[in-house]
Short mmCIF file of C-alpha atoms in Angstrom, two decimals:
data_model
loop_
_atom_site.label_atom_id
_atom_site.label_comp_id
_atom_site.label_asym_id
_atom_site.label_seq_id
_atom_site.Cartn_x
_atom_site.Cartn_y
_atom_site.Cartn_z
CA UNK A 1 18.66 6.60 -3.24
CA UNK A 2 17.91 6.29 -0.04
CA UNK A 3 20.13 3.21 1.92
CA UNK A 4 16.60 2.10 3.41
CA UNK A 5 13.73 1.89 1.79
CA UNK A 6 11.39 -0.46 3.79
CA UNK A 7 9.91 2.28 5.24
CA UNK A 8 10.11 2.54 9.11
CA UNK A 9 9.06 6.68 9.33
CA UNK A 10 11.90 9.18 10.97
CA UNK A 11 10.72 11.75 13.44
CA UNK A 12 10.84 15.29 11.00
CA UNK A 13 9.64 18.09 11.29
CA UNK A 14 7.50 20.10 8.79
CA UNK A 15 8.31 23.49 9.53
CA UNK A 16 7.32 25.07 5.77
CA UNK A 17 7.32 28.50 3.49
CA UNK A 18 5.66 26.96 1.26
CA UNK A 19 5.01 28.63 -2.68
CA UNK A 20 1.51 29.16 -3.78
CA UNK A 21 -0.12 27.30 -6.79
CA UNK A 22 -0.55 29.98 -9.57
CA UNK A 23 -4.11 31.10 -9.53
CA UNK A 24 -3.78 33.01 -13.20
CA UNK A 25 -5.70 31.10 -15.94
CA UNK A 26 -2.83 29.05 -18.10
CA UNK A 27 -3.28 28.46 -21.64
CA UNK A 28 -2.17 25.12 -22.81
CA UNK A 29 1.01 24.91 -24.99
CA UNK A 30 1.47 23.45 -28.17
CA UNK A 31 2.66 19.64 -29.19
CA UNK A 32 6.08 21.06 -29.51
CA UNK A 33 6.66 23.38 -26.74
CA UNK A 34 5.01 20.03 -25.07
CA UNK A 35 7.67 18.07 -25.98
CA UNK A 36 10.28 20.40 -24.81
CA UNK A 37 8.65 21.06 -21.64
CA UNK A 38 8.48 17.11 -20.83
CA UNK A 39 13.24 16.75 -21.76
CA UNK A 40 13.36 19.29 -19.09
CA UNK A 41 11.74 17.06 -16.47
CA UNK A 42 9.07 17.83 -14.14
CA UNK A 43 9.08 21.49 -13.36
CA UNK A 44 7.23 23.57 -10.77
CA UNK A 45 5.41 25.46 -13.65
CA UNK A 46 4.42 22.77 -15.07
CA UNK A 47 2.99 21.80 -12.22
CA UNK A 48 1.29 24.59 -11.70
CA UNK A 49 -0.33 24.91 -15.42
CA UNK A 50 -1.69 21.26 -15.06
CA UNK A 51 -3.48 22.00 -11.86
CA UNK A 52 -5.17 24.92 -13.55
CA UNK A 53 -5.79 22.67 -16.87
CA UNK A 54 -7.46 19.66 -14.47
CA UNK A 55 -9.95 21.97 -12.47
CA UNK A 56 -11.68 22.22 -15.62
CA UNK A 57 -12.64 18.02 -14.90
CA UNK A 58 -12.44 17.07 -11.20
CA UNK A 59 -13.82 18.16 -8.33
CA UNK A 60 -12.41 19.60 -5.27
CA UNK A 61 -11.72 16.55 -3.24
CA UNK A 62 -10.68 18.26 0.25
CA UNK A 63 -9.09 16.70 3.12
CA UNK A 64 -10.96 14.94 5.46
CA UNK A 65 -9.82 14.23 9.46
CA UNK A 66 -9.45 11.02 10.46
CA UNK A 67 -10.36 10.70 14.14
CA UNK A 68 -10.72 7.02 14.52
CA UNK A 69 -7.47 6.67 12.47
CA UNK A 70 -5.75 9.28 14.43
CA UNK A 71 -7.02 7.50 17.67
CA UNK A 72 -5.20 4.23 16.30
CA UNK A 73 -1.88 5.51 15.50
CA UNK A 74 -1.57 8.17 17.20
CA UNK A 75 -0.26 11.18 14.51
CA UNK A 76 -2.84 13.28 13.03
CA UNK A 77 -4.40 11.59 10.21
CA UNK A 78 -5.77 13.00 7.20
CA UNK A 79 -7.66 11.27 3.65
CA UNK A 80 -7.16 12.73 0.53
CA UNK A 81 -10.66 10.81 -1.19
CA UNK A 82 -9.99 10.80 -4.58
CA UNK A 83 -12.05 8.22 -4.80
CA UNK A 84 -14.82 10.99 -4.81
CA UNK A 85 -14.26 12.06 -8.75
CA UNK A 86 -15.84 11.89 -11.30
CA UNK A 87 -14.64 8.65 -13.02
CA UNK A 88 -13.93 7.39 -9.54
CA UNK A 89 -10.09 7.86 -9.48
CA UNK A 90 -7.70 10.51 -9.41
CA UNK A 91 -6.26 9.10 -12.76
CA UNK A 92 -8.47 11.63 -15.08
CA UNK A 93 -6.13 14.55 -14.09
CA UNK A 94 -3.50 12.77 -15.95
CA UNK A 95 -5.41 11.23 -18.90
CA UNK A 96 -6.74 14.61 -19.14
CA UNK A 97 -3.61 16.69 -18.77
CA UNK A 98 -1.96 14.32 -21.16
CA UNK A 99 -4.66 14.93 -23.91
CA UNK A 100 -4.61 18.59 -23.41
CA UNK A 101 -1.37 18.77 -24.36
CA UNK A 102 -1.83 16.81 -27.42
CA UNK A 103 -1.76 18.25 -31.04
CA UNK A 104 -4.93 17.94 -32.74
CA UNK A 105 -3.91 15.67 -35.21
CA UNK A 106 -2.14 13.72 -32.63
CA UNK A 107 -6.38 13.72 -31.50
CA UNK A 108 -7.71 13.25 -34.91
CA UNK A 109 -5.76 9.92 -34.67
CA UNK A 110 -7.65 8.38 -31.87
CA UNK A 111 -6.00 7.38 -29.01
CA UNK A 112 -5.51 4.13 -27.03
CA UNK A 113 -4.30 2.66 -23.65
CA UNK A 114 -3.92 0.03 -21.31
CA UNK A 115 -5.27 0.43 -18.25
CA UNK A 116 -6.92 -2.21 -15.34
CA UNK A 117 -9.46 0.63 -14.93
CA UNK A 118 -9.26 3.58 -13.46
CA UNK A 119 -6.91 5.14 -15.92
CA UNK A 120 -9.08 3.46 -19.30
CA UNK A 121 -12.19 5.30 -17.55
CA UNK A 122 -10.00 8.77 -17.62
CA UNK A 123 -8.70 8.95 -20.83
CA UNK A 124 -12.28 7.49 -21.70
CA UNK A 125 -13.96 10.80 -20.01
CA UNK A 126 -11.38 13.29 -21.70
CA UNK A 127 -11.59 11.82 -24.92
CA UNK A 128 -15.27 12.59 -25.44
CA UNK A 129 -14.53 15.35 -23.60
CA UNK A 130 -12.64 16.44 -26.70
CA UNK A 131 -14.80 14.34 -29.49
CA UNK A 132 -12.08 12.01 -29.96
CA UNK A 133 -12.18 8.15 -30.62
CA UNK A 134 -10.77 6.23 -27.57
CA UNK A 135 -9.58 2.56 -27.60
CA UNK A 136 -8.83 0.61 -24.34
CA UNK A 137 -7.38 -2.42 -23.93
CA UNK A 138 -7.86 -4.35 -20.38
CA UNK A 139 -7.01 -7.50 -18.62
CA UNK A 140 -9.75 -10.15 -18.35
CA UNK A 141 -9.86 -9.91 -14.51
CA UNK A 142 -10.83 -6.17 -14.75
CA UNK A 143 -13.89 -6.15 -12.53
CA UNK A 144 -17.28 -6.06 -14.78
CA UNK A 145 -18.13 -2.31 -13.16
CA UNK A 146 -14.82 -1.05 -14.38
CA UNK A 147 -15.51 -2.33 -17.94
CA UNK A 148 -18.70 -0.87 -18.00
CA UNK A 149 -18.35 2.56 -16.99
CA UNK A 150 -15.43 2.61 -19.70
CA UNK A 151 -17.82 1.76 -22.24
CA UNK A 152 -20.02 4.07 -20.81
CA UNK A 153 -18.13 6.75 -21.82
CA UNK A 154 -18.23 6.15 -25.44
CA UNK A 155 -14.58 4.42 -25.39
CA UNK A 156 -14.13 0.92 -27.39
CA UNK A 157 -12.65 -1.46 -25.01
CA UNK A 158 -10.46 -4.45 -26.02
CA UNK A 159 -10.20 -7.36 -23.04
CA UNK A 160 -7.02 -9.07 -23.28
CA UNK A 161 -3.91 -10.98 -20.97
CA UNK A 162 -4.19 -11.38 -17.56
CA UNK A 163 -2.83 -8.50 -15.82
CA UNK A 164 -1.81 -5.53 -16.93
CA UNK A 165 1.21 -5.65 -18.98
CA UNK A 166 0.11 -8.26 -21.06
CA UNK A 167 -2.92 -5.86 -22.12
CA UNK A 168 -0.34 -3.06 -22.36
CA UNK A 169 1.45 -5.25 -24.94
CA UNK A 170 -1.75 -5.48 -27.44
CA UNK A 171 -2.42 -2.38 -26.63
CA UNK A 172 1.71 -1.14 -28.48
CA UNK A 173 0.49 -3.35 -30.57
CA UNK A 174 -3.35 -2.04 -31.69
CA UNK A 175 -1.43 1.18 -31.89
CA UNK A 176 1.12 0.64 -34.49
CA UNK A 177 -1.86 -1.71 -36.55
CA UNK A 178 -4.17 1.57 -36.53
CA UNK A 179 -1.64 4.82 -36.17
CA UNK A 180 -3.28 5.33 -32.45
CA UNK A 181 -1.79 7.98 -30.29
CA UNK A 182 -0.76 5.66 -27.16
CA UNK A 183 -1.59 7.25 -24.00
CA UNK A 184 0.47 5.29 -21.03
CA UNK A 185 -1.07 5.21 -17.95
CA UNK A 186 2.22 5.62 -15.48
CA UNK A 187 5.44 5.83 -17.03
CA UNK A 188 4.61 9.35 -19.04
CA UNK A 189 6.17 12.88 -17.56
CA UNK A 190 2.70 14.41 -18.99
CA UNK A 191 0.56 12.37 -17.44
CA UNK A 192 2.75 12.10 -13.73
CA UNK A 193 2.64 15.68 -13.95
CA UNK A 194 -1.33 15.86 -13.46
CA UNK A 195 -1.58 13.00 -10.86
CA UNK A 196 0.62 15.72 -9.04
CA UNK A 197 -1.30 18.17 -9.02
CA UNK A 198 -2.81 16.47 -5.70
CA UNK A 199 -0.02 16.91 -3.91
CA UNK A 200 -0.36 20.78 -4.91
CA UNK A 201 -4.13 20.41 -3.10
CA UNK A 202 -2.77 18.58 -0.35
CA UNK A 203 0.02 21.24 0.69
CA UNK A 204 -2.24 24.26 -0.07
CA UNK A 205 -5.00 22.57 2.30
CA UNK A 206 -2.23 21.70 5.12
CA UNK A 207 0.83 23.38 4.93
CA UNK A 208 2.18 21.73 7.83
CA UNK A 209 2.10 18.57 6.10
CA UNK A 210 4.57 16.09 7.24
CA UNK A 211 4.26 12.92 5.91
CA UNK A 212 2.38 11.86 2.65
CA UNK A 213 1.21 8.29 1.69
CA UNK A 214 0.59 7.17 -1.61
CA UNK A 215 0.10 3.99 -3.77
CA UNK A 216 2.44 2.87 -5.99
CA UNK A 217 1.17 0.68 -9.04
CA UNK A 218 3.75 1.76 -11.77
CA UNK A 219 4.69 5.12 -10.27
CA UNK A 220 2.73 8.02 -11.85
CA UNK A 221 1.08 9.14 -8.91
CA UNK A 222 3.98 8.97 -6.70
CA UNK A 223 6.59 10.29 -9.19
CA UNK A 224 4.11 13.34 -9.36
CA UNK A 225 3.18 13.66 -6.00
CA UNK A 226 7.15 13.08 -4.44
CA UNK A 227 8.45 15.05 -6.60
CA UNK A 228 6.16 18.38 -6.57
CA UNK A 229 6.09 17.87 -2.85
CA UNK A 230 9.76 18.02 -2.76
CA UNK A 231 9.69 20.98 -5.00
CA UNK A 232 7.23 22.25 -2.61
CA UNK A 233 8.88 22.11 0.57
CA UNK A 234 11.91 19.51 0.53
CA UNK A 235 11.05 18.00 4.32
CA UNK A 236 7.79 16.80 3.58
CA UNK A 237 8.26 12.62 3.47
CA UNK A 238 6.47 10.88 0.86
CA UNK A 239 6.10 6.56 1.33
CA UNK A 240 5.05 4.83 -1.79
CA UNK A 241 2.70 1.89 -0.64
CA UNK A 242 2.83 -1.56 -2.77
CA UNK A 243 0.94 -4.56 -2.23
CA UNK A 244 3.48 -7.46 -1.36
CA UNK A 245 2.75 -9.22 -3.88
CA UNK A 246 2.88 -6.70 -6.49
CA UNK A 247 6.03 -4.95 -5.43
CA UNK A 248 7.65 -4.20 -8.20
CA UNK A 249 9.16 -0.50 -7.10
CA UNK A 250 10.58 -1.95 -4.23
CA UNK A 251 12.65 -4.37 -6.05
CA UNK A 252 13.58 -1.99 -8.61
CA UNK A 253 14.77 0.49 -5.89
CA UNK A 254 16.32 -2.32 -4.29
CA UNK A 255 18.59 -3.37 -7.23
CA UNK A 256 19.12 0.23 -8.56
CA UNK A 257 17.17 -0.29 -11.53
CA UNK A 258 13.94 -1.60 -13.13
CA UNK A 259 12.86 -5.03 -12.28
CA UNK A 260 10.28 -6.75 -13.84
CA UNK A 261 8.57 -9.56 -11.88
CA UNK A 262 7.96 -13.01 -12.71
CA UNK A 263 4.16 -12.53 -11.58
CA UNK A 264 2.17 -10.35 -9.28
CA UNK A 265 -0.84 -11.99 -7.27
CA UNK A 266 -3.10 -9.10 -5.31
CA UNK A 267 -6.15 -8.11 -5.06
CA UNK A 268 -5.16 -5.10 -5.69
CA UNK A 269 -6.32 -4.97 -9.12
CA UNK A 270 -5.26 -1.29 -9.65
CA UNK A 271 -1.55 -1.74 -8.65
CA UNK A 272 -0.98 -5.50 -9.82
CA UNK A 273 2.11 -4.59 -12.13
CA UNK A 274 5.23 -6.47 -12.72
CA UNK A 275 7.66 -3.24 -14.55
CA UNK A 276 7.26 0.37 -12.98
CA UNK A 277 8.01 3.29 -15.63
CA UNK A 278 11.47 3.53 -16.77
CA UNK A 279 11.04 7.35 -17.36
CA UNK A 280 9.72 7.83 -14.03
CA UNK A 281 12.49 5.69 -11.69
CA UNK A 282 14.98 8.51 -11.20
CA UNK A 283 11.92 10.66 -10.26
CA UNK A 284 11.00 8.12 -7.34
CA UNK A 285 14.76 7.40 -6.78
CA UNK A 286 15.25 11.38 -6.30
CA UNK A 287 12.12 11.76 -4.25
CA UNK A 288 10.47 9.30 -2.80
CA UNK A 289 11.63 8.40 1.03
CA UNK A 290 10.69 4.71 1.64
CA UNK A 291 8.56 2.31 0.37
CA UNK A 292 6.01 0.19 2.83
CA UNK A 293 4.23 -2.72 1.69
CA UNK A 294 0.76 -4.56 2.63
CA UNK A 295 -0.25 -7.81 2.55
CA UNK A 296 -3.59 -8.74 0.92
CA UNK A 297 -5.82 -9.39 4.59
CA UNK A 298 -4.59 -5.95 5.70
CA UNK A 299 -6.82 -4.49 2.59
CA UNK A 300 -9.33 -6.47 3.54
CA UNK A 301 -9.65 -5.38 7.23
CA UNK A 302 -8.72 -1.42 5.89
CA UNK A 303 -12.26 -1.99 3.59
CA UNK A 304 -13.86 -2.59 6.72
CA UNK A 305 -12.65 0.19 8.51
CA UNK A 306 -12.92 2.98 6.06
CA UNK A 307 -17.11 1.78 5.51
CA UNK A 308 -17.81 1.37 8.84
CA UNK A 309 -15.90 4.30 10.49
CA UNK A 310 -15.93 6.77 7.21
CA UNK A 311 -19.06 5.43 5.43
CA UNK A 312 -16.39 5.65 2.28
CA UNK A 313 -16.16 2.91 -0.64
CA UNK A 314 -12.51 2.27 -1.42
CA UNK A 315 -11.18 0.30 -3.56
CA UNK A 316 -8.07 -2.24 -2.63
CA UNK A 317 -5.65 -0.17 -4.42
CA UNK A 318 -6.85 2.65 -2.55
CA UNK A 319 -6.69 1.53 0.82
CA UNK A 320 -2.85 0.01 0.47
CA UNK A 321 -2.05 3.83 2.39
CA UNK A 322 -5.12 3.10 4.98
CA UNK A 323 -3.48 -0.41 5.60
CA UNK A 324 0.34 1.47 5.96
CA UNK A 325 -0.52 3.95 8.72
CA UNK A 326 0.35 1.19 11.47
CA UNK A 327 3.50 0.41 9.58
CA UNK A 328 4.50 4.36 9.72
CA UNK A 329 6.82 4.17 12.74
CA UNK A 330 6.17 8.08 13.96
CA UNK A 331 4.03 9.66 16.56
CA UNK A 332 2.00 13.07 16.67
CA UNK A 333 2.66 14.12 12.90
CA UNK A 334 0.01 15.27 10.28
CA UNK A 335 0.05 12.43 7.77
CA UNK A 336 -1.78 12.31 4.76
CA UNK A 337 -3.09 8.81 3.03
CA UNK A 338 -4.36 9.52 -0.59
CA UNK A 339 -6.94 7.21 -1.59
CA UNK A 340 -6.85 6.64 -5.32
CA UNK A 341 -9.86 5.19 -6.15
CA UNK A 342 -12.83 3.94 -5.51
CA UNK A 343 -14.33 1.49 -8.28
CA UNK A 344 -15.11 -1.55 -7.11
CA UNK A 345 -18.12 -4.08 -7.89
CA UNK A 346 -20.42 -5.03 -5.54
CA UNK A 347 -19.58 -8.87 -5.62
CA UNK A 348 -15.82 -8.40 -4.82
CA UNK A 349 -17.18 -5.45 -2.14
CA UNK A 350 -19.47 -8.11 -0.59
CA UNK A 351 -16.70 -10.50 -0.76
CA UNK A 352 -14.06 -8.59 1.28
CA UNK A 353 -16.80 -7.14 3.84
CA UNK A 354 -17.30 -11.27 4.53
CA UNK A 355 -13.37 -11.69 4.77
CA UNK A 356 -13.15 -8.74 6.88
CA UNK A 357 -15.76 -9.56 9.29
CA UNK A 358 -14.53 -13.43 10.15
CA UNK A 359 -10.77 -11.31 10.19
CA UNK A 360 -12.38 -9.60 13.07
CA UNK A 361 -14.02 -12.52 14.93
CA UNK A 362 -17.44 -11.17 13.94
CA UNK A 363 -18.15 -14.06 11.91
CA UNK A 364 -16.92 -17.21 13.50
CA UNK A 365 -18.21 -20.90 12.74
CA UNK A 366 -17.90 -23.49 15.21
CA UNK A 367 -18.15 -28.06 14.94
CA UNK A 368 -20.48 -29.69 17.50
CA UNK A 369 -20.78 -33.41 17.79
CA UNK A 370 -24.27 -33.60 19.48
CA UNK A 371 -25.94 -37.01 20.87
CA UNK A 372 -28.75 -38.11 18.55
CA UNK A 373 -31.53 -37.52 20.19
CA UNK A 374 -34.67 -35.33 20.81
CA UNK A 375 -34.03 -31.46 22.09
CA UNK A 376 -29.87 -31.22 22.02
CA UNK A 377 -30.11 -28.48 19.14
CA UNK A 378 -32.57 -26.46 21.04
CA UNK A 379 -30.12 -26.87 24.05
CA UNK A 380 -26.93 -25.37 22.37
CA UNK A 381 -29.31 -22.68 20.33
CA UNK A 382 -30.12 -22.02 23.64
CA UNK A 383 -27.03 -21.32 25.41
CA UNK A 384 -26.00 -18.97 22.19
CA UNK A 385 -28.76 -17.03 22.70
CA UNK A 386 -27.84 -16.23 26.59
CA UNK A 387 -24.76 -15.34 25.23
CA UNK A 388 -25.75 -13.05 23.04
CA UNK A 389 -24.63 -14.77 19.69
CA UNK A 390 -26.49 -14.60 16.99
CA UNK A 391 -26.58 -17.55 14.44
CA UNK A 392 -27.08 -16.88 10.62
CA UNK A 393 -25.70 -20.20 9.12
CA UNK A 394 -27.01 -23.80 10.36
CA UNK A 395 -26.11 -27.34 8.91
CA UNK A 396 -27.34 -30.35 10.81
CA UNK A 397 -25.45 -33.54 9.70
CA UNK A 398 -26.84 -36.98 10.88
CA UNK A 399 -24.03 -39.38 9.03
CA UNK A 400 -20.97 -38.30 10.83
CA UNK A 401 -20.54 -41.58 12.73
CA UNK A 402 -22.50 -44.78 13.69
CA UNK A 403 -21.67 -43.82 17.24
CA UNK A 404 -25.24 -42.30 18.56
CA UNK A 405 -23.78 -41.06 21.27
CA UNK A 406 -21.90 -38.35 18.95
CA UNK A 407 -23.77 -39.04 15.88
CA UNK A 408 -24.69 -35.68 14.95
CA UNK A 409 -22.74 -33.05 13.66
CA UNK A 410 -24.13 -29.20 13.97
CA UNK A 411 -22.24 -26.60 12.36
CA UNK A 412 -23.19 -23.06 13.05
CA UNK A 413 -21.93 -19.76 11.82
CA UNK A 414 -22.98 -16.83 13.93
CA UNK A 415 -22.11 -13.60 14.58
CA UNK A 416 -20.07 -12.04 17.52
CA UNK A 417 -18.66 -8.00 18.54
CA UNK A 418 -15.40 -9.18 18.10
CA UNK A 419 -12.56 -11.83 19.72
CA UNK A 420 -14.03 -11.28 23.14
CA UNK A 421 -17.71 -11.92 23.01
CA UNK A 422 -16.14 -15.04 20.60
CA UNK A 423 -14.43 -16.54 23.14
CA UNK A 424 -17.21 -15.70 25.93
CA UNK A 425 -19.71 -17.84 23.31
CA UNK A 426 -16.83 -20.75 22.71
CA UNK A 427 -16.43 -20.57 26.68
CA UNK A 428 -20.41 -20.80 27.27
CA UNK A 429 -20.87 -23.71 25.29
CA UNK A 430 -18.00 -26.04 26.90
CA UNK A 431 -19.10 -24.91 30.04
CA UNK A 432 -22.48 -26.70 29.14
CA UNK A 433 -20.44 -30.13 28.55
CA UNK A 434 -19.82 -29.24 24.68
CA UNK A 435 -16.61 -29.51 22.81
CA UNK A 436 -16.91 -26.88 19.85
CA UNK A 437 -14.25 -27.17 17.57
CA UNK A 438 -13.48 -23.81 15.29
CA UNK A 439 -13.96 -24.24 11.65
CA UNK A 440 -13.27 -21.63 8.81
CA UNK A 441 -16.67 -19.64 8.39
CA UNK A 442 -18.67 -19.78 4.95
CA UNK A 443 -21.35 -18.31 3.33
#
């Protein structure tokens, strides 16, 4: 393992022969040969027969160039939207590979997972896919969109725990009740090996490839994406991204072994889990070159970028390798940030565009203690206007004080281009004999 693994990026460089993905139709192998397939680890054929097997769901997600991103940080960067699928994440390649692979009486069963979202929506989409009963079982603070398209998809969904490993708990436990086939959403070979097959996409799209980003909730995605991009061309650098307060990989590849958390608090809903995959650590231990992690307000200001500059809806979990690019400590190298979803609801969405625009100084809210009398609010609405500010958010509060002289309090939110035109406002009105104070801006 690697001595460091806060991840502060080395200068490499990505010269590459790099194999080509099989391009011969693959026929899917048996439960058994399954089985043997998986105690032999992740191989580079069966890499290659689950990208053929997951073409037959997703669609072709191809890289898109980053200018404003690449102005910011100054390497070339590219976005891997995988938020663009079908069930809105790039989980169905592995729910799907996973059920391919299956028996059919392991089918014939019905199968069942635990999942915050994105992964319950896959194994929802290949189950009917195949005509076979689905059971999910979520956390109660899995947004109402996510439950919704599950259900949509003919699954039954079961909402219990908090986060995600207390639902993954009932779900064991559902399982055993009913005779289930469990699906797991991470820490399964099967299923890492199909969130890999992006990494396959990614190199065949841009060979030259030098670093790769990629969240890191359990580790399925970046277990199959480090360690087919290793397999690939061993130089390539792969950074898992956590949230910080979710980072349970980093303490496990801290302590050279799996840690469990106390608790995880994100908004990261997709990533907020306290064990990573036990089957899967010596994968990401092997392959995986550093691990960054983001703090909750740098989600929020990534949202804000990626609409405004991309005109792309990504979830929080998905933007944790938007956030990292300023963290990556390298210069004039192609770097790829995989974004792994894209299902959120339109309350949290309006939410974090709020958050995002007070973050930038674009929504500000400022005290005023005004005299109580006749044309003062016209006055400072006045000198906001010159100043090009525009108010959307006015309270008027006469029983701040019996002092008449400063007996009125006006608070006004407004809106402003940024820091600059913010101060230029806060300077205007002082400059008029005013003493605005700053207050935290509501809606």
């Amino acid at each position: 393992m690697k001595e460091e693994m806060q991840a502060k990026g080395k200068e490499v460089s990505a010269e590459t022969n790099v194999p080509e993905a099989s391009n011969a139709p693959v026929e899917t192998k048996t439960s058994v040969e399954t089985k043997a397939s998986v105690e032999e680890g992740l191989t580079l054929e069966k890499f290659e027969e689950a990208s053929e097997v997951v073409k037959r769901v997703t669609l072709e997600t191809k890289l898109v160039f980053s200018e404003y991103l690449s102005a910011q940080t100054g390497n070339k960067v590219y976005l891997k939207p995988e938020n663009m699928q079908l069930t809105g994440a790039y989980k169905l390649r592995g729910a799907y590979y996973k059920i391919c692979t299956l028996s059919e009486e392991e089918r014939a069963k019905g199968l069942i997972t635990a999942s915050a979202g994105n992964h319950a929506q896959g194994v929802a989409y290949a189950a009917k896919a195949y005509g076979t009963k689905a059971v999910i079982v979520m956390p109660t603070t899995t947004p109402l969109m996510k439950v919704n398209r599950t259900k949509g998809y003919g699954a039954e969904v079961v909402l219990y725990g908090d986060v995600y490993d207390e639902a993954c708990a009932k779900a064991y436990e559902l399982a055993d009740e009913n005779g289930y086939t469990f699906i797991h959403p991470f820490d399964d070979l099967t299923v890492a090996t199909g969130q890999g097959t992006i990494a396959m996409e990614i190199v065949k799209e841009l060979p030259l490839v030098d670093y790769i980003l990629v969240p890191i909730g359990g580790g399925g995605l970046a277990t199959g994406v480090a360690t087919l991009a290793k397999l690939l061309n061993p130089k390539i650098k792969v950074i898992g991204v956590e949230p910080a307060g979710a980072n349970c990989m980093q303490k496990s590849l801290a302590e050279g072994h799996v840690v469990t958390l106390p608790k995880v608090a994100t908004i990261a809903d997709g990533t907020a889990v306290k064990t990573p995959g036990g089957k899967l650590f010596p994968y990401i231990q092997r392959n995986l070159d550093g691990i960054i992690t983001v703090e909750d307000h740098e989600l929020v200001v990534a949202f804000l970028d990626m609409v405004e500059n991309h005109k792309i809806v990504v979830e929080n979990s998905g933007l944790l390798t938007v956030a990292a690019l300023k963290h990556l400590d390298v210069k004039g190298k192609k770097v790829v940030s995989i974004l792994s979803g894209g299902n959120m609801d339109v309350t949290t969405m309006s939410s974090v565009v709020q958050q995002g625009l007070i973050m930038r100084d674009r929504i500000f809210s400022v005290s005023i203690l005004l005299p109580d009398k006749p044309g003062e609010l016209y006055s400072v609405s006045g000198i906001i206007a010159k100043a090009n500010g525009n108010v959307v958010e006015l309270e008027h509060n006469q029983f701040v004080t019996t002092n008449r002289n400063t007996a009125v309090e006006l608070r006004i939110t407004m809106e402003a281009f940024g820091t600059e035109h913010k101060e230029q406002i806060m300077k205007s009105l002082e400059e008029a004999g005013y003493r605005p104070k700053l207050v935290n801006a509501s809606f």
